[in-house]
């Protein structure tokens, strides 16, 4: 049995590049340039990981969690390893396995061990980012306990793997989705900091949509406001269990722009503009809203209601300017 060459890491040594106060503030400013409207969440996440802590980001999809982590790891030049939490994520897939063909020829050895994302993150000092954390099996999550508490794990026939100082476990989960999820144990909760990440403001979402779509001109500007408004409205409808993220608004604008080109529509005052927006909504949003199980309706009906509220009941809200 052999050990990795990485030296043991003491509790106070979990520091990241730029961990002193001045460089941490500089890192925050540089990272913030790549993120829209997440100043507080960025600062809190930076503080947690710079303090050597693991953290779970709890919030709905499309709230810039991945964008924020990507920006942080890019700033510090360390790996970000993605893992999707689901029923198929076994401990062996997370930790790693021995190459079967080589085992038949050579028997088990450290040389024929294929690292999984957990071991790879530990060896390279990266962030292990587990999405849909509460969908992973309990025995798989328990595999993380020692890695989070001791910054090391024992792998049979390999030895003890010790993490580099920049290794972190970052988890994310959607508090609004209880289908197919498991309740996290007290032991897991006790080893994780937690930050709730909610939807951004309408202004921030409009800026995100502009950046992602390149929308401009009279039609483009109007589409951005309308798409964000109806997308945000899906989160408040009484028959909707979970509404769409800002990705729905982005796709609504992208689809509507193409529809406008196909239909020769270049003026938001055109009588056909509202119907074009509705058609784009059906394509972009109908699959992104999840209805309450007791609701006797369809996504298309819900979207029609939201569209009518925007363009018929309160048309002044959709007027240019």
GROMACS .gro file of N, CA, C and O in nm, residues 73-171:
model
  396
   73UNK      N    1  -1.275   2.978  -0.968
   73UNK     CA    2  -1.167   2.884  -0.995
   73UNK      C    3  -1.079   2.932  -1.110
   73UNK      O    4  -0.958   2.908  -1.110
   74UNK      N    5  -1.138   3.001  -1.208
   74UNK     CA    6  -1.057   3.056  -1.317
   74UNK      C    7  -0.964   3.165  -1.264
   74UNK      O    8  -0.847   3.173  -1.303
   75UNK      N    9  -1.014   3.247  -1.174
   75UNK     CA   10  -0.932   3.353  -1.115
   75UNK      C   11  -0.812   3.294  -1.041
   75UNK      O   12  -0.701   3.348  -1.047
   76UNK      N   13  -0.833   3.184  -0.970
   76UNK     CA   14  -0.726   3.124  -0.892
   76UNK      C   15  -0.647   3.018  -0.967
   76UNK      O   16  -0.551   2.962  -0.913
   77UNK      N   17  -0.689   2.985  -1.088
   77UNK     CA   18  -0.615   2.889  -1.168
   77UNK      C   19  -0.617   2.748  -1.113
   77UNK      O   20  -0.518   2.676  -1.119
   78UNK      N   21  -0.731   2.708  -1.057
   78UNK     CA   22  -0.744   2.572  -1.004
   78UNK      C   23  -0.860   2.502  -1.075
   78UNK      O   24  -0.951   2.566  -1.128
   79UNK      N   25  -0.860   2.368  -1.078
   79UNK     CA   26  -0.963   2.294  -1.152
   79UNK      C   27  -1.100   2.304  -1.086
   79UNK      O   28  -1.111   2.317  -0.964
   80UNK      N   29  -1.203   2.295  -1.169
   80UNK     CA   30  -1.341   2.283  -1.123
   80UNK      C   31  -1.396   2.155  -1.184
   80UNK      O   32  -1.414   2.147  -1.305
   81UNK      N   33  -1.420   2.055  -1.101
   81UNK     CA   34  -1.465   1.925  -1.150
   81UNK      C   35  -1.615   1.909  -1.122
   81UNK      O   36  -1.659   1.916  -1.008
   82UNK      N   37  -1.692   1.888  -1.230
   82UNK     CA   38  -1.837   1.878  -1.218
   82UNK      C   39  -1.880   1.733  -1.199
   82UNK      O   40  -1.830   1.643  -1.266
   83UNK      N   41  -1.974   1.711  -1.108
   83UNK     CA   42  -2.036   1.581  -1.088
   83UNK      C   43  -2.185   1.603  -1.076
   83UNK      O   44  -2.229   1.693  -1.003
   84UNK      N   45  -2.263   1.523  -1.145
   84UNK     CA   46  -2.409   1.533  -1.134
   84UNK      C   47  -2.459   1.433  -1.031
   84UNK      O   48  -2.434   1.312  -1.042
   85UNK      N   49  -2.526   1.483  -0.931
   85UNK     CA   50  -2.581   1.395  -0.830
   85UNK      C   51  -2.705   1.324  -0.881
   85UNK      O   52  -2.801   1.389  -0.921
   86UNK      N   53  -2.702   1.194  -0.883
   86UNK     CA   54  -2.818   1.113  -0.923
   86UNK      C   55  -2.803   0.974  -0.864
   86UNK      O   56  -2.704   0.942  -0.799
   87UNK      N   57  -2.903   0.890  -0.888
   87UNK     CA   58  -2.904   0.757  -0.829
   87UNK      C   59  -2.789   0.670  -0.879
   87UNK      O   60  -2.753   0.571  -0.814
   88UNK      N   61  -2.732   0.705  -0.994
   88UNK     CA   62  -2.622   0.626  -1.051
   88UNK      C   63  -2.485   0.666  -0.998
   88UNK      O   64  -2.385   0.603  -1.034
   89UNK      N   65  -2.479   0.771  -0.916
   89UNK     CA   66  -2.349   0.815  -0.864
   89UNK      C   67  -2.310   0.727  -0.745
   89UNK      O   68  -2.343   0.755  -0.631
   90UNK      N   69  -2.237   0.620  -0.774
   90UNK     CA   70  -2.194   0.527  -0.670
   90UNK      C   71  -2.065   0.576  -0.606
   90UNK      O   72  -1.994   0.660  -0.663
   91UNK      N   73  -2.030   0.524  -0.488
   91UNK     CA   74  -1.901   0.559  -0.428
   91UNK      C   75  -1.783   0.531  -0.521
   91UNK      O   76  -1.688   0.610  -0.526
   92UNK      N   77  -1.790   0.420  -0.597
   92UNK     CA   78  -1.680   0.387  -0.689
   92UNK      C   79  -1.667   0.490  -0.800
   92UNK      O   80  -1.555   0.524  -0.841
   93UNK      N   81  -1.780   0.543  -0.849
   93UNK     CA   82  -1.773   0.646  -0.953
   93UNK      C   83  -1.717   0.776  -0.898
   93UNK      O   84  -1.652   0.851  -0.970
   94UNK      N   85  -1.743   0.802  -0.772
   94UNK     CA   86  -1.696   0.926  -0.712
   94UNK      C   87  -1.547   0.918  -0.674
   94UNK      O   88  -1.470   1.010  -0.700
   95UNK      N   89  -1.509   0.805  -0.616
   95UNK     CA   90  -1.371   0.790  -0.568
   95UNK      C   91  -1.278   0.743  -0.679
   95UNK      O   92  -1.168   0.796  -0.697
   96UNK      N   93  -1.321   0.643  -0.756
   96UNK     CA   94  -1.238   0.586  -0.860
   96UNK      C   95  -1.241   0.435  -0.855
   96UNK      O   96  -1.306   0.374  -0.768
   97UNK      N   97  -1.172   0.370  -0.948
   97UNK     CA   98  -1.174   0.225  -0.956
   97UNK      C   99  -1.043   0.174  -1.018
   97UNK      O  100  -0.969   0.251  -1.080
   98UNK      N  101  -1.018   0.048  -1.003
   98UNK     CA  102  -0.901  -0.013  -1.067
   98UNK      C  103  -0.938  -0.057  -1.208
   98UNK      O  104  -1.047  -0.108  -1.232
   99UNK      N  105  -0.848  -0.034  -1.301
   99UNK     CA  106  -0.869  -0.072  -1.440
   99UNK      C  107  -0.883  -0.224  -1.450
   99UNK      O  108  -0.789  -0.297  -1.421
  100UNK      N  109  -1.003  -0.275  -1.490
  100UNK     CA  110  -1.026  -0.421  -1.489
  100UNK      C  111  -0.926  -0.498  -1.576
  100UNK      O  112  -0.879  -0.605  -1.536
  101UNK      N  113  -0.896  -0.446  -1.694
  101UNK     CA  114  -0.805  -0.518  -1.785
  101UNK      C  115  -0.666  -0.530  -1.723
  101UNK      O  116  -0.602  -0.636  -1.729
  102UNK      N  117  -0.621  -0.422  -1.659
  102UNK     CA  118  -0.488  -0.426  -1.599
  102UNK      C  119  -0.487  -0.512  -1.473
  102UNK      O  120  -0.385  -0.577  -1.442
  103UNK      N  121  -0.599  -0.514  -1.401
  103UNK     CA  122  -0.607  -0.598  -1.282
  103UNK      C  123  -0.591  -0.745  -1.320
  103UNK      O  124  -0.522  -0.823  -1.251
  104UNK      N  125  -0.653  -0.787  -1.432
  104UNK     CA  126  -0.641  -0.925  -1.477
  104UNK      C  127  -0.497  -0.961  -1.511
  104UNK      O  128  -0.453  -1.075  -1.488
  105UNK      N  129  -0.423  -0.863  -1.563
  105UNK     CA  130  -0.284  -0.889  -1.602
  105UNK      C  131  -0.188  -0.872  -1.485
  105UNK      O  132  -0.092  -0.948  -1.473
  106UNK      N  133  -0.216  -0.772  -1.400
  106UNK     CA  134  -0.115  -0.733  -1.302
  106UNK      C  135  -0.157  -0.750  -1.157
  106UNK      O  136  -0.077  -0.729  -1.067
  107UNK      N  137  -0.284  -0.784  -1.132
  107UNK     CA  138  -0.341  -0.783  -0.998
  107UNK      C  139  -0.361  -0.637  -0.956
  107UNK      O  140  -0.326  -0.544  -1.026
  108UNK      N  141  -0.419  -0.615  -0.841
  108UNK     CA  142  -0.447  -0.480  -0.795
  108UNK      C  143  -0.318  -0.408  -0.755
  108UNK      O  144  -0.231  -0.466  -0.690
  109UNK      N  145  -0.311  -0.282  -0.793
  109UNK     CA  146  -0.197  -0.200  -0.753
  109UNK      C  147  -0.235  -0.054  -0.763
  109UNK      O  148  -0.334  -0.017  -0.830
  110UNK      N  149  -0.157   0.033  -0.700
  110UNK     CA  150  -0.184   0.176  -0.707
  110UNK      C  151  -0.169   0.227  -0.850
  110UNK      O  152  -0.235   0.324  -0.889
  111UNK      N  153  -0.086   0.160  -0.930
  111UNK     CA  154  -0.060   0.207  -1.066
  111UNK      C  155  -0.179   0.189  -1.158
  111UNK      O  156  -0.194   0.264  -1.255
  112UNK      N  157  -0.264   0.090  -1.132
  112UNK     CA  158  -0.378   0.070  -1.222
  112UNK      C  159  -0.508   0.126  -1.165
  112UNK      O  160  -0.617   0.093  -1.210
  113UNK      N  161  -0.495   0.213  -1.066
  113UNK     CA  162  -0.612   0.282  -1.011
  113UNK      C  163  -0.647   0.402  -1.098
  113UNK      O  164  -0.560   0.482  -1.133
  114UNK      N  165  -0.774   0.412  -1.136
  114UNK     CA  166  -0.823   0.523  -1.217
  114UNK      C  167  -0.896   0.620  -1.125
  114UNK      O  168  -1.004   0.587  -1.074
  115UNK      N  169  -0.841   0.738  -1.100
  115UNK     CA  170  -0.904   0.830  -1.004
  115UNK      C  171  -1.041   0.876  -1.051
  115UNK      O  172  -1.063   0.907  -1.167
  116UNK      N  173  -1.135   0.883  -0.956
  116UNK     CA  174  -1.263   0.945  -0.981
  116UNK      C  175  -1.253   1.094  -0.954
  116UNK      O  176  -1.149   1.145  -0.914
  117UNK      N  177  -1.363   1.166  -0.973
  117UNK     CA  178  -1.358   1.312  -0.956
  117UNK      C  179  -1.319   1.358  -0.815
  117UNK      O  180  -1.254   1.460  -0.799
  118UNK      N  181  -1.356   1.281  -0.712
  118UNK     CA  182  -1.319   1.319  -0.576
  118UNK      C  183  -1.167   1.312  -0.558
  118UNK      O  184  -1.104   1.408  -0.512
  119UNK      N  185  -1.108   1.199  -0.596
  119UNK     CA  186  -0.963   1.184  -0.581
  119UNK      C  187  -0.889   1.283  -0.672
  119UNK      O  188  -0.788   1.342  -0.632
  120UNK      N  189  -0.941   1.302  -0.792
  120UNK     CA  190  -0.875   1.395  -0.884
  120UNK      C  191  -0.876   1.537  -0.827
  120UNK      O  192  -0.776   1.610  -0.835
  121UNK      N  193  -0.990   1.577  -0.769
  121UNK     CA  194  -0.998   1.711  -0.709
  121UNK      C  195  -0.903   1.723  -0.591
  121UNK      O  196  -0.838   1.827  -0.573
  122UNK      N  197  -0.891   1.618  -0.512
  122UNK     CA  198  -0.802   1.621  -0.397
  122UNK      C  199  -0.656   1.629  -0.442
  122UNK      O  200  -0.577   1.708  -0.389
  123UNK      N  201  -0.620   1.550  -0.542
  123UNK     CA  202  -0.481   1.546  -0.588
  123UNK      C  203  -0.438   1.675  -0.657
  123UNK      O  204  -0.321   1.712  -0.652
  124UNK      N  205  -0.532   1.742  -0.724
  124UNK     CA  206  -0.498   1.863  -0.798
  124UNK      C  207  -0.541   1.990  -0.726
  124UNK      O  208  -0.527   2.100  -0.780
  125UNK      N  209  -0.595   1.976  -0.606
  125UNK     CA  210  -0.635   2.094  -0.531
  125UNK      C  211  -0.748   2.171  -0.595
  125UNK      O  212  -0.752   2.294  -0.592
  126UNK      N  213  -0.844   2.099  -0.654
  126UNK     CA  214  -0.955   2.164  -0.723
  126UNK      C  215  -1.081   2.169  -0.639
  126UNK      O  216  -1.087   2.118  -0.527
  127UNK      N  217  -1.182   2.233  -0.695
  127UNK     CA  218  -1.316   2.234  -0.635
  127UNK      C  219  -1.395   2.117  -0.694
  127UNK      O  220  -1.408   2.106  -0.816
  128UNK      N  221  -1.446   2.029  -0.610
  128UNK     CA  222  -1.537   1.924  -0.653
  128UNK      C  223  -1.678   1.981  -0.642
  128UNK      O  224  -1.727   2.007  -0.532
  129UNK      N  225  -1.742   2.004  -0.757
  129UNK     CA  226  -1.874   2.068  -0.760
  129UNK      C  227  -1.979   1.962  -0.790
  129UNK      O  228  -1.986   1.909  -0.901
  130UNK      N  229  -2.062   1.931  -0.691
  130UNK     CA  230  -2.165   1.828  -0.706
  130UNK      C  231  -2.300   1.896  -0.720
  130UNK      O  232  -2.354   1.952  -0.624
  131UNK      N  233  -2.354   1.893  -0.841
  131UNK     CA  234  -2.486   1.949  -0.866
  131UNK      C  235  -2.593   1.848  -0.826
  131UNK      O  236  -2.570   1.728  -0.828
  132UNK      N  237  -2.712   1.899  -0.792
  132UNK     CA  238  -2.821   1.813  -0.747
  132UNK      C  239  -2.772   1.722  -0.634
  132UNK      O  240  -2.792   1.601  -0.634
  133UNK      N  241  -2.709   1.783  -0.536
  133UNK     CA  242  -2.641   1.711  -0.427
  133UNK      C  243  -2.735   1.614  -0.356
  133UNK      O  244  -2.697   1.502  -0.322
  134UNK      N  245  -2.859   1.658  -0.333
  134UNK     CA  246  -2.952   1.575  -0.258
  134UNK      C  247  -3.019   1.467  -0.341
  134UNK      O  248  -3.113   1.402  -0.295
  135UNK      N  249  -2.972   1.446  -0.464
  135UNK     CA  250  -3.019   1.334  -0.544
  135UNK      C  251  -2.921   1.216  -0.541
  135UNK      O  252  -2.952   1.108  -0.591
  136UNK      N  253  -2.804   1.238  -0.485
  136UNK     CA  254  -2.704   1.131  -0.478
  136UNK      C  255  -2.741   1.035  -0.364
  136UNK      O  256  -2.797   1.076  -0.262
  137UNK      N  257  -2.709   0.906  -0.379
  137UNK     CA  258  -2.738   0.809  -0.273
  137UNK      C  259  -2.666   0.842  -0.143
  137UNK      O  260  -2.557   0.901  -0.144
  138UNK      N  261  -2.725   0.801  -0.033
  138UNK     CA  262  -2.669   0.834   0.098
  138UNK      C  263  -2.529   0.776   0.116
  138UNK      O  264  -2.440   0.842   0.172
  139UNK      N  265  -2.505   0.651   0.068
  139UNK     CA  266  -2.373   0.592   0.088
  139UNK      C  267  -2.266   0.666   0.007
  139UNK      O  268  -2.149   0.672   0.048
  140UNK      N  269  -2.307   0.726  -0.106
  140UNK     CA  270  -2.212   0.805  -0.184
  140UNK      C  271  -2.177   0.935  -0.111
  140UNK      O  272  -2.060   0.974  -0.105
  141UNK      N  273  -2.278   1.000  -0.055
  141UNK     CA  274  -2.252   1.123   0.021
  141UNK      C  275  -2.167   1.094   0.144
  141UNK      O  276  -2.082   1.177   0.182
  142UNK      N  277  -2.186   0.979   0.205
  142UNK     CA  278  -2.106   0.944   0.323
  142UNK      C  279  -1.959   0.928   0.288
  142UNK      O  280  -1.871   0.945   0.374
  143UNK      N  281  -1.931   0.897   0.161
  143UNK     CA  282  -1.792   0.885   0.116
  143UNK      C  283  -1.720   1.019   0.131
  143UNK      O  284  -1.597   1.024   0.148
  144UNK      N  285  -1.797   1.128   0.123
  144UNK     CA  286  -1.737   1.261   0.131
  144UNK      C  287  -1.703   1.304   0.273
  144UNK      O  288  -1.626   1.398   0.293
  145UNK      N  289  -1.760   1.236   0.373
  145UNK     CA  290  -1.746   1.283   0.510
  145UNK      C  291  -1.601   1.293   0.555
  145UNK      O  292  -1.558   1.394   0.610
  146UNK      N  293  -1.525   1.186   0.531
  146UNK     CA  294  -1.384   1.188   0.571
  146UNK      C  295  -1.305   1.289   0.491
  146UNK      O  296  -1.218   1.359   0.545
  147UNK      N  297  -1.336   1.299   0.361
  147UNK     CA  298  -1.264   1.395   0.276
  147UNK      C  299  -1.287   1.537   0.324
  147UNK      O  300  -1.195   1.620   0.324
  148UNK      N  301  -1.410   1.567   0.368
  148UNK     CA  302  -1.439   1.702   0.416
  148UNK      C  303  -1.383   1.726   0.555
  148UNK      O  304  -1.333   1.835   0.585
  149UNK      N  305  -1.386   1.625   0.641
  149UNK     CA  306  -1.341   1.644   0.780
  149UNK      C  307  -1.190   1.638   0.792
  149UNK      O  308  -1.129   1.721   0.862
  150UNK      N  309  -1.127   1.542   0.725
  150UNK     CA  310  -0.983   1.518   0.742
  150UNK      C  311  -0.900   1.561   0.623
  150UNK      O  312  -0.777   1.554   0.628
  151UNK      N  313  -0.965   1.601   0.513
  151UNK     CA  314  -0.897   1.636   0.388
  151UNK      C  315  -0.812   1.518   0.338
  151UNK      O  316  -0.708   1.536   0.275
  152UNK      N  317  -0.860   1.397   0.364
  152UNK     CA  318  -0.792   1.278   0.315
  152UNK      C  319  -0.891   1.163   0.314
  152UNK      O  320  -0.992   1.166   0.386
  153UNK      N  321  -0.863   1.062   0.231
  153UNK     CA  322  -0.943   0.940   0.231
  153UNK      C  323  -0.850   0.821   0.211
  153UNK      O  324  -0.743   0.833   0.152
  154UNK      N  325  -0.893   0.706   0.262
  154UNK     CA  326  -0.818   0.582   0.244
  154UNK      C  327  -0.882   0.503   0.131
  154UNK      O  328  -1.001   0.473   0.135
  155UNK      N  329  -0.803   0.470   0.029
  155UNK     CA  330  -0.851   0.393  -0.084
  155UNK      C  331  -0.788   0.254  -0.077
  155UNK      O  332  -0.665   0.242  -0.074
  156UNK      N  333  -0.870   0.148  -0.071
  156UNK     CA  334  -0.815   0.013  -0.063
  156UNK      C  335  -0.717  -0.016  -0.176
  156UNK      O  336  -0.741   0.019  -0.291
  157UNK      N  337  -0.606  -0.078  -0.142
  157UNK     CA  338  -0.501  -0.120  -0.235
  157UNK      C  339  -0.428  -0.002  -0.300
  157UNK      O  340  -0.351  -0.020  -0.392
  158UNK      N  341  -0.458   0.119  -0.253
  158UNK     CA  342  -0.389   0.238  -0.303
  158UNK      C  343  -0.320   0.310  -0.189
  158UNK      O  344  -0.203   0.346  -0.196
  159UNK      N  345  -0.391   0.328  -0.080
  159UNK     CA  346  -0.336   0.399   0.034
  159UNK      C  347  -0.418   0.522   0.067
  159UNK      O  348  -0.533   0.535   0.026
  160UNK      N  349  -0.360   0.610   0.143
  160UNK     CA  350  -0.430   0.731   0.185
  160UNK      C  351  -0.401   0.845   0.089
  160UNK      O  352  -0.287   0.877   0.062
  161UNK      N  353  -0.509   0.903   0.037
  161UNK     CA  354  -0.500   1.018  -0.053
  161UNK      C  355  -0.519   1.143   0.030
  161UNK      O  356  -0.620   1.160   0.097
  162UNK      N  357  -0.421   1.232   0.026
  162UNK     CA  358  -0.429   1.356   0.102
  162UNK      C  359  -0.452   1.474   0.007
  162UNK      O  360  -0.387   1.483  -0.097
  163UNK      N  361  -0.543   1.559   0.045
  163UNK     CA  362  -0.582   1.670  -0.043
  163UNK      C  363  -0.480   1.784  -0.038
  163UNK      O  364  -0.423   1.812   0.067
  164UNK      N  365  -0.464   1.848  -0.152
  164UNK     CA  366  -0.388   1.972  -0.156
  164UNK      C  367  -0.468   2.082  -0.087
  164UNK      O  368  -0.591   2.073  -0.076
  165UNK      N  369  -0.405   2.189  -0.042
  165UNK     CA  370  -0.473   2.290   0.039
  165UNK      C  371  -0.593   2.356  -0.028
  165UNK      O  372  -0.683   2.402   0.041
  166UNK      N  373  -0.596   2.363  -0.162
  166UNK     CA  374  -0.705   2.434  -0.227
  166UNK      C  375  -0.827   2.346  -0.255
  166UNK      O  376  -0.925   2.393  -0.312
  167UNK      N  377  -0.823   2.219  -0.216
  167UNK     CA  378  -0.937   2.130  -0.238
  167UNK      C  379  -1.058   2.177  -0.158
  167UNK      O  380  -1.049   2.210  -0.041
  168UNK      N  381  -1.172   2.181  -0.226
  168UNK     CA  382  -1.300   2.213  -0.160
  168UNK      C  383  -1.410   2.125  -0.218
  168UNK      O  384  -1.405   2.086  -0.335
  169UNK      N  385  -1.510   2.097  -0.136
  169UNK     CA  386  -1.633   2.034  -0.183
  169UNK      C  387  -1.740   2.142  -0.189
  169UNK      O  388  -1.770   2.206  -0.088
  170UNK      N  389  -1.793   2.165  -0.309
  170UNK     CA  390  -1.900   2.263  -0.329
  170UNK      C  391  -2.022   2.187  -0.379
  170UNK      O  392  -2.014   2.114  -0.478
  171UNK      N  393  -2.133   2.201  -0.311
  171UNK     CA  394  -2.255   2.131  -0.350
  171UNK      C  395  -2.362   2.232  -0.387
  171UNK      O  396  -2.359   2.347  -0.343
   0.00000   0.00000   0.00000
